[in-house]
Short mmCIF file of C-alpha atoms and ligand atoms in Angstrom, two decimals:
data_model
loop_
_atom_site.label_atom_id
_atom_site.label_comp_id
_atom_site.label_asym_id
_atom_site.label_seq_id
_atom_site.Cartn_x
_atom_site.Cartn_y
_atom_site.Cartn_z
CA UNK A 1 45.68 150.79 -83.09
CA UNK A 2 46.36 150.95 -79.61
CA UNK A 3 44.52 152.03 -77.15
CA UNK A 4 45.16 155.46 -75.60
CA UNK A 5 46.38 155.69 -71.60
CA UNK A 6 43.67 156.68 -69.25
CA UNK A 7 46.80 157.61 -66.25
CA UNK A 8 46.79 160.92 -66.67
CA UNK A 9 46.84 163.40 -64.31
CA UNK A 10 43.35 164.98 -65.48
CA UNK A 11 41.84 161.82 -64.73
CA UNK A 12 43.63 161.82 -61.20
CA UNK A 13 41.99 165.13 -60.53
CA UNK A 14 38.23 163.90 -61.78
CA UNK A 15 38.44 161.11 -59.44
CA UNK A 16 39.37 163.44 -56.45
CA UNK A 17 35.86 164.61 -56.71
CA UNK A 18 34.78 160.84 -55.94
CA UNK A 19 37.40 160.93 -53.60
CA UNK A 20 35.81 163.91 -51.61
CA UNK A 21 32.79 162.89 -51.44
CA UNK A 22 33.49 159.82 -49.83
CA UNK A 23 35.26 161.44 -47.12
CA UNK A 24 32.98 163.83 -46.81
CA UNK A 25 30.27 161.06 -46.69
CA UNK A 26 31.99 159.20 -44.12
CA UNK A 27 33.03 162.08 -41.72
CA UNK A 28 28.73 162.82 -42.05
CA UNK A 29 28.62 159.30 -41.60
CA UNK A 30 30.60 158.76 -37.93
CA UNK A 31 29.44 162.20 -36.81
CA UNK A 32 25.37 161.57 -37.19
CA UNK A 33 25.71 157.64 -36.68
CA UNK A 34 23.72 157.24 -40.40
CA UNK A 35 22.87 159.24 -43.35
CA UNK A 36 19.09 159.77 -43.84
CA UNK A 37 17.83 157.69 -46.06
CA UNK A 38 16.20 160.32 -48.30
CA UNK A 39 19.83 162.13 -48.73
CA UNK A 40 21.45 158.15 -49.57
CA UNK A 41 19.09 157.88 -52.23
CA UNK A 42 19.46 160.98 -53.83
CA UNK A 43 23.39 160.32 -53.54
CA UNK A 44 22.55 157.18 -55.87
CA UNK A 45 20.57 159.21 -58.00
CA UNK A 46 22.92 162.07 -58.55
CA UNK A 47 25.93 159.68 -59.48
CA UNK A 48 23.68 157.51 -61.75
CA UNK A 49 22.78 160.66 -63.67
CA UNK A 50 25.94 161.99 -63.59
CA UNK A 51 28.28 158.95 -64.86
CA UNK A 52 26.37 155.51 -63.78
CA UNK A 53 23.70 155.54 -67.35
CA UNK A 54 25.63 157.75 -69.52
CA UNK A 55 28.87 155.28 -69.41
CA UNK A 56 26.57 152.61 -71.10
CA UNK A 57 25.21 155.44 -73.03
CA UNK A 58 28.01 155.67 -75.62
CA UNK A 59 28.54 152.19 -76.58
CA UNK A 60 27.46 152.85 -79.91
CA UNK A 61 30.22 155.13 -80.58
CA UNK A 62 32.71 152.76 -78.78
CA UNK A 63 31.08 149.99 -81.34
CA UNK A 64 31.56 152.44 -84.49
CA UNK A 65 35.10 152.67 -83.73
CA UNK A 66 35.73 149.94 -83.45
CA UNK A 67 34.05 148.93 -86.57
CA UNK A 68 36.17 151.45 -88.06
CA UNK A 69 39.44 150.47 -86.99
CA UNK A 70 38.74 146.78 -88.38
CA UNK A 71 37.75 148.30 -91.73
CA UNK A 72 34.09 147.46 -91.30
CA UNK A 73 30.97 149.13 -91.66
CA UNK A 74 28.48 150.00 -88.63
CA UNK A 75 24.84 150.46 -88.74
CA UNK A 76 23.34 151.86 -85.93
CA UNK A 77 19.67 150.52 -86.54
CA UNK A 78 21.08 147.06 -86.68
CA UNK A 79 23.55 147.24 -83.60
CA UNK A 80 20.39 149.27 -81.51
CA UNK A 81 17.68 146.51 -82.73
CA UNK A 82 20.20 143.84 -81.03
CA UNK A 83 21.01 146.01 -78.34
CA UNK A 84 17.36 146.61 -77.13
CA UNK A 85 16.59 142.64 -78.06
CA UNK A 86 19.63 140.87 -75.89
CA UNK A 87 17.78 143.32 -73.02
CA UNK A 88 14.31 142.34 -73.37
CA UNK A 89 15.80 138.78 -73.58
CA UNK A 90 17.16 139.44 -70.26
CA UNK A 91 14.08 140.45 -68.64
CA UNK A 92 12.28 137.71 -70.18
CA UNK A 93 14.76 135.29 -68.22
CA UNK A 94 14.07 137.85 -65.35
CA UNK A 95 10.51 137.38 -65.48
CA UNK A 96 10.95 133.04 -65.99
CA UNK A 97 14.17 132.05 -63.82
CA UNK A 98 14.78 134.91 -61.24
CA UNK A 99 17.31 132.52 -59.73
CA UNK A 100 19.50 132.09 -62.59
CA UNK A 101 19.26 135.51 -63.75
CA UNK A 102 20.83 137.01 -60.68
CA UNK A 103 23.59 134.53 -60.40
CA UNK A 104 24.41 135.03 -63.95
CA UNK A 105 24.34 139.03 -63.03
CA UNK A 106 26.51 138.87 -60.16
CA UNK A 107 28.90 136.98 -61.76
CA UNK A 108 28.67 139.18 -65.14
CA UNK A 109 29.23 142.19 -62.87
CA UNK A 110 32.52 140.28 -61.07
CA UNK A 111 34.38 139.84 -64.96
CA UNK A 112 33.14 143.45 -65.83
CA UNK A 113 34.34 145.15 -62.90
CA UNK A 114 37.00 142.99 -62.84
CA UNK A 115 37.80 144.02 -66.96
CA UNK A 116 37.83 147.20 -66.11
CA UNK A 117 40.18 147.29 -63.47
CA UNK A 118 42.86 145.09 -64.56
CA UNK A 119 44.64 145.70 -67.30
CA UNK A 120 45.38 143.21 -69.91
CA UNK A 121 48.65 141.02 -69.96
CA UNK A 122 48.58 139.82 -73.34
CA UNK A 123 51.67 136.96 -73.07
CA UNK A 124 49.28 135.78 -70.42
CA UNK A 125 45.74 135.96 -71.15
CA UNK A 126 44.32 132.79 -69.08
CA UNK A 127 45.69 134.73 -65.79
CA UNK A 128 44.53 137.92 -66.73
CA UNK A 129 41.47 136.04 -67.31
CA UNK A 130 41.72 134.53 -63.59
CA UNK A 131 42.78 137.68 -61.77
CA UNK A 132 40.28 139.64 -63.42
CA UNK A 133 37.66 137.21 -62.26
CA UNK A 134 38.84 137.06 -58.44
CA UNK A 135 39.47 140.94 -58.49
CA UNK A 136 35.60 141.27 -59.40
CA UNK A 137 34.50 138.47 -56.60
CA UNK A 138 36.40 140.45 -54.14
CA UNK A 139 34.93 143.86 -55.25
CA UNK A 140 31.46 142.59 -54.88
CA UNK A 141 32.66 140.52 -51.54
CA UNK A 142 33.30 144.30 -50.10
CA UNK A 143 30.60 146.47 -51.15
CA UNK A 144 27.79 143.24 -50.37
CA UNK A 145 29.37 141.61 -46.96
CA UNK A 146 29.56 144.43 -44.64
CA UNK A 147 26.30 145.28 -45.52
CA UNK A 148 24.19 141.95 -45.73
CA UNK A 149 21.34 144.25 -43.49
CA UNK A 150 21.22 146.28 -46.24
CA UNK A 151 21.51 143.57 -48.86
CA UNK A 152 19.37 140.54 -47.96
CA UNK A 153 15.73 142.32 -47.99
CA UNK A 154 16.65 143.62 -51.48
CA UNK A 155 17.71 139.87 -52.32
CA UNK A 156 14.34 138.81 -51.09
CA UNK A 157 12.39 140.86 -53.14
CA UNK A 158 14.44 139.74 -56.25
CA UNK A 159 14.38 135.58 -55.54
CA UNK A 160 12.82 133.34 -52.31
CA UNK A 161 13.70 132.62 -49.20
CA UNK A 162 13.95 129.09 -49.75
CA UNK A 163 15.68 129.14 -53.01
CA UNK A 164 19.45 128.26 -53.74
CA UNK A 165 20.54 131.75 -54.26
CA UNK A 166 19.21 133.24 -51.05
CA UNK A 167 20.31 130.14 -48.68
CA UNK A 168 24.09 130.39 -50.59
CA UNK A 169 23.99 134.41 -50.12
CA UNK A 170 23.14 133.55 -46.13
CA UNK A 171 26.18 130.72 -46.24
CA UNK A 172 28.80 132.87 -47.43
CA UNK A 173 27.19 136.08 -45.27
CA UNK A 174 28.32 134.11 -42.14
CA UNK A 175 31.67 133.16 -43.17
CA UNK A 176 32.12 137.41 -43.81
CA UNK A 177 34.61 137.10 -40.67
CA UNK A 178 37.26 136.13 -43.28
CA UNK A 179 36.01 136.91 -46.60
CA UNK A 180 35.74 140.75 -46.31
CA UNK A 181 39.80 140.34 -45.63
CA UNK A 182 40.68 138.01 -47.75
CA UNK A 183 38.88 140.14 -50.29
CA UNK A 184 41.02 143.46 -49.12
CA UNK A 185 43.83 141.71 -49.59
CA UNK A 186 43.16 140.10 -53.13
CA UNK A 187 42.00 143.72 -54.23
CA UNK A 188 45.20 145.17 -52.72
CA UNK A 189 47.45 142.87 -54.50
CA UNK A 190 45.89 142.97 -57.57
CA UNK A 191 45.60 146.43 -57.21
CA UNK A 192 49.87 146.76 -56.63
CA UNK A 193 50.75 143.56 -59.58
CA UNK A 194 48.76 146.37 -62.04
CA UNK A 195 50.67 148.66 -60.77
CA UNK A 196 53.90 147.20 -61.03
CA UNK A 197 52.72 146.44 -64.84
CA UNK A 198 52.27 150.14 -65.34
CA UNK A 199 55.58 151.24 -64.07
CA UNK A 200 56.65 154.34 -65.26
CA UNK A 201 53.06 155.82 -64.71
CA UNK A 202 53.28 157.66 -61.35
CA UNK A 203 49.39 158.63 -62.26
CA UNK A 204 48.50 154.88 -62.39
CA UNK A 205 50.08 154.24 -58.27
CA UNK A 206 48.24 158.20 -57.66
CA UNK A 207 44.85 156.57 -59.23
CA UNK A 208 44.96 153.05 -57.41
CA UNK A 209 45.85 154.76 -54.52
CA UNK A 210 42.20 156.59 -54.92
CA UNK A 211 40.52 153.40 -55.67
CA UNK A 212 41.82 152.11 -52.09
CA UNK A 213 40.21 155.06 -50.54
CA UNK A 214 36.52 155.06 -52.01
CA UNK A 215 36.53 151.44 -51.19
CA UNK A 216 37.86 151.89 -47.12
CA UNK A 217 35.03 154.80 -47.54
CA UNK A 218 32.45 152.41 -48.60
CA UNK A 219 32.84 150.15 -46.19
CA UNK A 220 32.04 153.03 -43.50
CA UNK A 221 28.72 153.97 -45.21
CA UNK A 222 25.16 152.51 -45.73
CA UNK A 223 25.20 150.08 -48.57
CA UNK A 224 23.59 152.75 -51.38
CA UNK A 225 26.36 155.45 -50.80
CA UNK A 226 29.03 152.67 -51.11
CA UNK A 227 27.54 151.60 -54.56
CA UNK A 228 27.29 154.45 -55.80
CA UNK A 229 30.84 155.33 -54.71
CA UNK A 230 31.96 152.78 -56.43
CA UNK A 231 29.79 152.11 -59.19
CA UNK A 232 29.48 155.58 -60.58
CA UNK A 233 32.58 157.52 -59.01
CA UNK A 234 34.99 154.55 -59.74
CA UNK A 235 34.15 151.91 -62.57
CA UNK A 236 31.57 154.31 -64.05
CA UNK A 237 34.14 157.41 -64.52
CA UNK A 238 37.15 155.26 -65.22
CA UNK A 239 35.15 153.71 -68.00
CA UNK A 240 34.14 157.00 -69.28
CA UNK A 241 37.68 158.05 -69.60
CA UNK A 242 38.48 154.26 -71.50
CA UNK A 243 36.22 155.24 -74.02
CA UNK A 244 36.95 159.13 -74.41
CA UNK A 245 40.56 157.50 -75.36
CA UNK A 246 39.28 154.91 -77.37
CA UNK A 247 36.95 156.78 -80.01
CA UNK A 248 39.78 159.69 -80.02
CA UNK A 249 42.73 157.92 -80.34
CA UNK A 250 45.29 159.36 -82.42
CA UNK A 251 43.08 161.78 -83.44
CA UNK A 252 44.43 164.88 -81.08
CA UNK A 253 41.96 167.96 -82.80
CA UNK A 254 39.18 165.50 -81.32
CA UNK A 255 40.63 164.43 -78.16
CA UNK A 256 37.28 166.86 -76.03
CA UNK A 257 36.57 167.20 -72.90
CA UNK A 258 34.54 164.54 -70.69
CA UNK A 259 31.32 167.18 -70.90
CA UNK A 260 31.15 166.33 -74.76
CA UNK A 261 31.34 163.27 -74.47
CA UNK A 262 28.52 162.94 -71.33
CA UNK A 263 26.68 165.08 -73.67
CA UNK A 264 26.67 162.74 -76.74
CA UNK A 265 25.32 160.21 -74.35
CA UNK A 266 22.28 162.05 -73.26
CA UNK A 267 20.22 161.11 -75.52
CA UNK A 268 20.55 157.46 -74.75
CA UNK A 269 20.63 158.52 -71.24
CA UNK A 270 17.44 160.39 -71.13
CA UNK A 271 16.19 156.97 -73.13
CA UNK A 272 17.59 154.88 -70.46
CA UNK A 273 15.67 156.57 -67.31
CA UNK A 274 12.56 156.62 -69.24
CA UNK A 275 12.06 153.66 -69.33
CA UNK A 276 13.26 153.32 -65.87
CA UNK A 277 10.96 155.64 -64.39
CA UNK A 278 8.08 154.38 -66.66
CA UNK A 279 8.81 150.91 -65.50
CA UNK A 280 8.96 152.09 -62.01
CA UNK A 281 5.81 153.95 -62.66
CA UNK A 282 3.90 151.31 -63.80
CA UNK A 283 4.55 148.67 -61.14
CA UNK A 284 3.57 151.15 -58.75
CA UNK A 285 0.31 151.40 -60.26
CA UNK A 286 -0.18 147.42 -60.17
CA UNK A 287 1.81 146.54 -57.08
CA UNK A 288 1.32 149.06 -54.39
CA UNK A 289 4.23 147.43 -52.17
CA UNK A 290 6.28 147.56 -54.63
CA UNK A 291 9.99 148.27 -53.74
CA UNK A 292 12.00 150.70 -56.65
CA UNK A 293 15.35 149.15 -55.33
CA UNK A 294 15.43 145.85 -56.77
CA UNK A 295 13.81 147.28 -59.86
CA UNK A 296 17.06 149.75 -59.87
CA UNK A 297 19.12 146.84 -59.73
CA UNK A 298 17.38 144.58 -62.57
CA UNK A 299 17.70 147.76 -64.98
CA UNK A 300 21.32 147.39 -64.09
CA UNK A 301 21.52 143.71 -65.12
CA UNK A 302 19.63 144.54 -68.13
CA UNK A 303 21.81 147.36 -69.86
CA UNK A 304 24.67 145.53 -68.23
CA UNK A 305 24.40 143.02 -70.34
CA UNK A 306 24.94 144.32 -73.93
CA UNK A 307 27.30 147.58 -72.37
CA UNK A 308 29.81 144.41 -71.31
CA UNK A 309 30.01 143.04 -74.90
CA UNK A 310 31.09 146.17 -76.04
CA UNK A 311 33.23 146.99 -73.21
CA UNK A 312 35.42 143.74 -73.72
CA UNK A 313 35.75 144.67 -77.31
CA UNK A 314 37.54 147.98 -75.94
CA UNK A 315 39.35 146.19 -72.79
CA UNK A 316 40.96 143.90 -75.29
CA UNK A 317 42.18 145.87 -77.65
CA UNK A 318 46.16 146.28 -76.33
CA UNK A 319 47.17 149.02 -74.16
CA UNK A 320 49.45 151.80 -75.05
C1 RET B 1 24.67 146.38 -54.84
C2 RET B 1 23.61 145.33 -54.75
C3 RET B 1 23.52 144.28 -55.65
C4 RET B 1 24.47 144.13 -56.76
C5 RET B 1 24.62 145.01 -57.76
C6 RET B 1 25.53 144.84 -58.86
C7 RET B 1 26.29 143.59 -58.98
C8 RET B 1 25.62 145.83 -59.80
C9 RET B 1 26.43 145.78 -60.98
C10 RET B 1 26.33 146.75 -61.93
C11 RET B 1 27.10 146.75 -63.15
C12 RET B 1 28.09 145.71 -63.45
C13 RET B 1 26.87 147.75 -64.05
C14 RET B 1 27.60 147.89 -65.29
O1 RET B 1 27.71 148.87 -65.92
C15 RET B 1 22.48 143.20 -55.51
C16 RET B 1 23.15 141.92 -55.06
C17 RET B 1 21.77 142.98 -56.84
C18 RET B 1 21.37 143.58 -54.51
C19 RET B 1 21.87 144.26 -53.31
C20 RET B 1 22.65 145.49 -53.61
#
């Protein structure tokens, strides 16, 4: 079965809100010369509540359908138990080879971003493949580079100062002169090729055309807003209306609203910043300089990792 179009012109209208506050952000932004940091964080907050956790927070029901549509049966003991264990794996690896781990999560986050974004061209799956890949580098190249302020003392409380990671981060930092343009311009013509693919779909040019704006918006703000902007009021709610097609495909009498579905996730939600806020909790108890931020961002990498599985399963199946 194919997968249901998420162009629509309800979806248009849901990413206005992200849309508005990014302007409104950015007008805030150039008027006061910087958002407090108190109201950035709770901006990052807010949109992690809102769509960033519960858009992982469904994957079993993105996994049961698609067990279902393959004829198989799903258990959801068995697909939580490896769920929970491919996490703790990750942490472990965390814990033992902070250097790898990161690599290996920035460049998960480049294909997943990248997935998301760009739809698939099934006669040509090794340059979808490609372009996804690039489109993700050049995401991350423009949210991290006009930031590195922001970005290298949260590095440096995830790896050293003298390690590979951190010395390559400072490399490619000082070559930002081109990179943050050359990443514009790979985003804008991947951005216009996807387009093109979707022809017909005035919602799809109305919806890229929103994309282009959170990211100029982004660039304008403190590195936490622009995350979030993108994170949550982009790849998070685009994702979120991927799946509402996916598990109601065909099936119009259950085709409900986005609040039924961010419902259904709450209780994984409310799971998921539990044990974020007991994890934050307790290494504030043992490590009284300890920084939440790069805490946030290993959480991230952890329930990134098993949400991306699923997700491909979803972002392969063959647009309608
Ligand atoms: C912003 C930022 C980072 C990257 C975050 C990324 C890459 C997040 C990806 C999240 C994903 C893919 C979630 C999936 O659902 C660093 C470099 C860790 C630290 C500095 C600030």
């Amino acid at each position: 079965m194919a997968q249901s179009n998420p162009y629509t012109l309800q979806n248009v209208k849901l990413v206005c809100f992200t849309v508005v506050a990014g302007i409104l952000l950015t007008v805030w932004q150039l008027i006061d010369g910087c958002i407090p940091l108190p109201m950035q964080l709770v901006f990052l907050m807010v949109s992690l509540l809102l769509t960033g956790i519960p858009h992982g927070a469904l994957d079993h029901l993105v996994q049961q359908e698609q067990s279902r549509r393959q004829q198989g049966r799903f258990r959801l003991m068995l697909f939580l138990g490896r769920y929970v264990a491919i996490m703790l794996l990750y942490a472990l690896a965390w814990y033992v080879f902070p250097q790898l781990s990161l690599s290996f999560f920035l460049l998960i986050s480049c294909w997943h971003f990248g997935e998301t974004d760009i739809s698939l061209m099934p006669q040509t799956p090794v340059l979808t493949a490609l372009l996804r890949l690039l489109y993700g580098i050049s995401v991350l190249v423009w949210i991290l580079l006009p930031h590195q302020f922001e970005v290298s003392p949260i590095l440096l409380h995830m790896v050293t100062r003298n390690g590979l990671i951190y010395s390559h981060w400072t490399a490619i930092a000082s070559n930002s002169s081109w990179l943050i343009p050359a990443s514009s311009m790979v985003i804008l013509v991947a951005s216009i090729v996807t387009a093109f693919i979707r022809q017909g779909n005035r919602y799809c040019y109305w919806l890229r055309l929103q994309l282009v704006v959170v990211l100029l918006c982004g660039y304008a703000l403190p590195l936490l807003p622009a995350f979030a902007l993108y994170f949550a009021g982009w790849h998070s709610l685009i994702t979120l209306f991927n799946i509402k097609g996916f598990i109601t495909d065909g099936n119009t009498t259950h085709n409900k609203p986005l609040l039924i579905l961010w419902l259904k996730a709450l209780p994984f939600s409310l799971i998921a910043i539990t044990g974020l806020v007991a994890a934050g909790y307790s290494f504030r108890r043992y490590a009284p300089l300890f920084d939440p931020l790069p805490l946030l961002f290993v959480f991230l990498s952890l329930i990134t990792l098993p949400h991306m599985e699923v997700m491909h399963k979803l972002n392969s199946s063959v647009p309608g």
